[in-house]
Coordinates of C-alpha atoms in Angstrom, one line a residue:
M15 CA 6.2 -5.4 12.9
A16 CA 3.3 -7.8 14.0
E17 CA 1.4 -5.0 15.6
Q18 CA 1.3 -3.0 12.2
Y19 CA -0.3 -5.9 10.3
F20 CA -2.4 -7.7 12.7
S21 CA -3.8 -5.1 15.2
A22 CA -7.2 -3.5 14.5
E23 CA -6.3 -1.3 17.5
P24 CA -2.4 -0.9 18.0
A25 CA -1.2 -0.8 21.5
S26 CA 1.4 1.8 20.8
K27 CA 1.0 5.3 21.8
D28 CA -0.7 7.4 18.9
V29 CA 2.0 10.1 18.5
R30 CA 1.2 12.1 15.3
R31 CA 4.0 13.7 13.3
T32 CA 3.6 15.7 10.1
V33 CA 5.7 15.0 7.0
N34 CA 6.0 16.8 3.6
V35 CA 6.0 14.2 0.9
T36 CA 5.9 14.4 -3.1
L37 CA 3.3 11.7 -4.4
R38 CA 3.8 11.7 -8.3
G39 CA 4.4 15.3 -8.3
H40 CA 1.8 16.4 -5.8
E41 CA 3.3 18.2 -2.9
T42 CA 1.6 16.7 0.1
T43 CA 1.4 17.3 3.8
A44 CA 0.4 14.3 5.7
Q45 CA 0.1 12.9 9.2
V46 CA 1.8 9.7 10.4
S47 CA 2.1 7.7 13.7
N48 CA 3.2 4.8 15.3
G49 CA 1.7 1.4 15.0
V50 CA 1.1 2.0 11.3
F51 CA 3.3 0.6 8.3
S52 CA 6.1 3.0 7.5
G53 CA 5.0 5.5 10.1
S54 CA 7.5 8.2 9.3
R55 CA 7.8 8.5 5.6
V56 CA 6.9 6.8 2.3
D57 CA 8.6 3.5 2.3
L58 CA 10.7 2.2 -0.6
G59 CA 8.3 -0.2 -2.0
T60 CA 5.4 2.2 -2.2
S61 CA 7.8 4.6 -3.9
V62 CA 8.6 1.9 -6.5
L63 CA 4.9 1.4 -7.2
L64 CA 4.0 5.1 -7.5
K65 CA 6.9 5.7 -9.7
H66 CA 6.2 2.6 -12.2
A67 CA 2.4 2.2 -11.9
P68 CA 0.5 3.4 -15.2
E69 CA -1.6 6.4 -15.1
P70 CA -5.0 5.5 -13.7
P71 CA -8.2 6.2 -15.7
L72 CA -9.9 9.6 -14.9
T73 CA -13.0 7.9 -13.4
G74 CA -14.1 4.6 -11.9
D75 CA -13.7 2.8 -8.7
F76 CA -10.2 2.3 -7.3
L77 CA -8.9 0.4 -4.3
D78 CA -5.8 0.9 -2.1
L79 CA -5.5 -2.4 -0.4
G80 CA -3.6 -2.1 2.9
C81 CA -3.6 1.8 2.8
G82 CA -1.4 2.4 6.0
W83 CA -1.4 6.3 6.3
G84 CA -2.7 6.7 2.9
P85 CA 0.1 7.5 0.3
I86 CA -1.4 5.2 -2.4
A87 CA -5.0 6.5 -2.0
L88 CA -4.0 9.9 -1.8
T89 CA -1.9 9.6 -5.3
L90 CA -4.8 7.7 -6.9
A91 CA -7.2 10.5 -5.6
F92 CA -4.7 13.4 -6.7
E93 CA -4.5 11.9 -10.3
S94 CA -8.1 11.1 -10.8
P95 CA -10.3 13.4 -8.7
E96 CA -13.6 12.2 -10.2
A97 CA -12.9 8.7 -9.3
N98 CA -14.0 6.8 -6.0
V99 CA -11.0 5.6 -4.2
W100 CA -11.5 3.1 -1.5
A101 CA -8.8 2.7 1.2
V102 CA -8.9 -0.5 3.1
D103 CA -7.1 -1.7 6.2
V104 CA -7.4 -3.7 9.3
N105 CA -5.8 -1.1 11.3
E106 CA -8.2 1.6 12.7
R107 CA -5.3 4.1 13.4
A108 CA -4.1 3.7 9.8
L109 CA -7.6 4.6 8.5
D110 CA -8.0 7.5 10.8
L111 CA -4.8 8.9 9.4
T112 CA -5.8 8.3 5.9
H113 CA -9.0 9.9 6.4
A114 CA -7.4 12.9 8.1
N115 CA -4.9 13.3 5.2
A116 CA -7.6 13.0 2.7
Q117 CA -9.6 15.8 4.3
A118 CA -6.4 18.0 4.8
N119 CA -5.5 17.7 1.2
G120 CA -9.0 18.2 -0.1
R121 CA -9.4 14.6 -1.4
T122 CA -13.0 14.2 -0.9
N123 CA -13.4 11.2 -3.2
I124 CA -11.4 8.9 -0.8
H125 CA -13.5 6.5 1.2
T126 CA -12.0 4.5 4.1
A127 CA -13.2 1.0 5.1
Q128 CA -12.1 -1.4 7.9
V129 CA -11.8 -4.9 7.3
D130 CA -11.2 -7.9 9.9
E131 CA -8.2 -10.3 9.8
S132 CA -9.8 -12.4 7.0
S133 CA -10.1 -9.5 4.9
T134 CA -14.0 -9.3 5.3
P135 CA -15.4 -5.7 5.4
L136 CA -16.9 -4.8 8.8
P137 CA -20.6 -4.1 8.9
A138 CA -21.5 -0.5 9.5
E139 CA -22.3 -0.8 13.1
N140 CA -18.7 -2.0 13.6
Q141 CA -17.0 0.5 11.5
P142 CA -15.5 3.7 13.1
A143 CA -17.6 6.7 12.5
F144 CA -15.2 8.0 9.8
C145 CA -15.5 4.7 7.7
E146 CA -17.9 3.3 5.3
T147 CA -18.6 -0.3 4.5
V148 CA -17.7 -1.4 0.9
P149 CA -20.6 -2.5 -0.8
G150 CA -20.7 -6.2 -1.4
D151 CA -21.1 -5.9 -5.1
L152 CA -18.6 -3.3 -5.7
T153 CA -15.9 -4.1 -8.4
F154 CA -12.9 -2.1 -9.2
D155 CA -11.3 -0.6 -12.1
V156 CA -7.9 -0.2 -10.5
I157 CA -6.3 -1.8 -7.5
W158 CA -2.9 -0.6 -6.2
S159 CA -1.3 -2.5 -3.2
N160 CA 1.9 -2.7 -1.2
P161 CA 0.6 -5.8 0.4
P162 CA 1.8 -7.1 3.9
I163 CA 4.0 -9.8 2.8
R164 CA 5.3 -10.6 6.4
V165 CA 1.7 -11.7 7.6
G166 CA 2.7 -15.0 6.2
K167 CA 1.8 -16.8 3.2
E168 CA -1.6 -18.1 4.2
A169 CA -2.8 -14.7 5.4
L170 CA -1.4 -12.9 2.3
H171 CA -3.2 -15.3 0.0
T172 CA -6.5 -14.9 1.9
L173 CA -6.1 -11.0 1.5
L174 CA -5.2 -11.1 -2.1
M175 CA -8.1 -13.6 -3.1
A176 CA -10.7 -11.4 -1.2
W177 CA -10.0 -8.4 -3.3
L178 CA -8.2 -9.3 -6.6
P179 CA -11.3 -11.3 -8.0
K180 CA -13.3 -8.0 -7.6
L181 CA -11.4 -6.5 -10.6
K182 CA -13.8 -5.3 -13.4
V183 CA -13.4 -6.9 -16.7
G184 CA -10.7 -4.5 -18.3
G185 CA -9.3 -3.6 -15.0
A186 CA -5.7 -4.0 -13.6
A187 CA -4.1 -4.5 -10.3
Y188 CA -0.5 -3.4 -9.5
L189 CA 1.2 -5.2 -6.5
V190 CA 4.6 -4.1 -5.3
V191 CA 6.6 -7.0 -3.7
Q192 CA 10.3 -7.4 -2.6
K193 CA 12.2 -9.8 -4.9
N194 CA 13.7 -11.7 -1.8
L195 CA 10.3 -12.0 -0.2
G196 CA 8.7 -14.4 -2.9
S197 CA 7.5 -11.9 -5.6
D198 CA 8.5 -14.5 -8.3
S199 CA 6.7 -17.3 -6.9
L200 CA 3.6 -15.2 -6.3
I201 CA 3.2 -14.8 -10.0
P202 CA 2.4 -18.4 -10.9
W203 CA 0.4 -18.8 -7.6
L204 CA -1.8 -15.8 -8.8
N205 CA -2.2 -17.2 -12.2
D206 CA -3.4 -20.4 -10.8
A207 CA -5.6 -19.2 -7.9
L208 CA -7.5 -16.5 -9.9
G209 CA -8.0 -19.0 -12.9
E210 CA -9.5 -18.2 -16.3
G211 CA -9.9 -14.9 -17.3
F212 CA -7.2 -13.5 -15.2
T213 CA -3.4 -13.2 -15.9
A214 CA -0.5 -12.2 -13.6
S215 CA 2.9 -11.1 -14.9
K216 CA 6.0 -9.0 -13.9
Y217 CA 5.5 -5.5 -15.0
A218 CA 8.4 -3.6 -13.7
S219 CA 11.6 -4.1 -11.5
S220 CA 13.4 -1.4 -9.3
K221 CA 15.4 -1.2 -6.3
G222 CA 14.9 -4.9 -5.2
F223 CA 11.2 -4.8 -5.8
R224 CA 8.9 -6.3 -8.5
I225 CA 5.6 -4.8 -9.6
I226 CA 3.2 -7.4 -10.5
E227 CA 0.4 -6.7 -12.9
V228 CA -2.8 -8.5 -12.7
R229 CA -5.5 -8.2 -15.3
H230 CA -9.0 -9.3 -15.7
E231 CA -9.4 -9.8 -19.4
I232 CA -12.6 -11.8 -19.8

């Protein structure tokens, strides 16, 4: 579990497998592997997010925060082929898989980017060849995430505060969090930490998960 979340380069052997998944009605063939979150299927939390998150706008800049092998990024790219979808992760293998899956499914609007353990984007010279550096001034119309709750509260808060303030005015983020892993306590924390102009609230509940909506309204 720790390797999935903390390792830029997983120690486990990279054994790739092909899975066939349906992402909001889009039949998709994808590669998965060891050392990556939910390395054999679309996990339940992500499935709940994909079922309940509202349809994204047709264009704009979108973010999949903690992309794993890419099911969220692929879904956003399928639904909004004219949008720019950024898929961000600390795990180089996850980013390699997301890049490969984007290419295999013709989703040329997906951009992969590696961050360090403090969620700071790596400079171009430290990125893998298939990655890009997220522009420092880039803001997002949409953020979807199944955040790595088990990294611990401090690391999770660092991750969320590195990216949620980058929501454009009028933009919205949708985070899926297990109820028994602190989803309800996360909502007031987000409202306090993000401050004026942002609101966090429960958007939906299903199968032991909550979807939290964060909006930037001012």
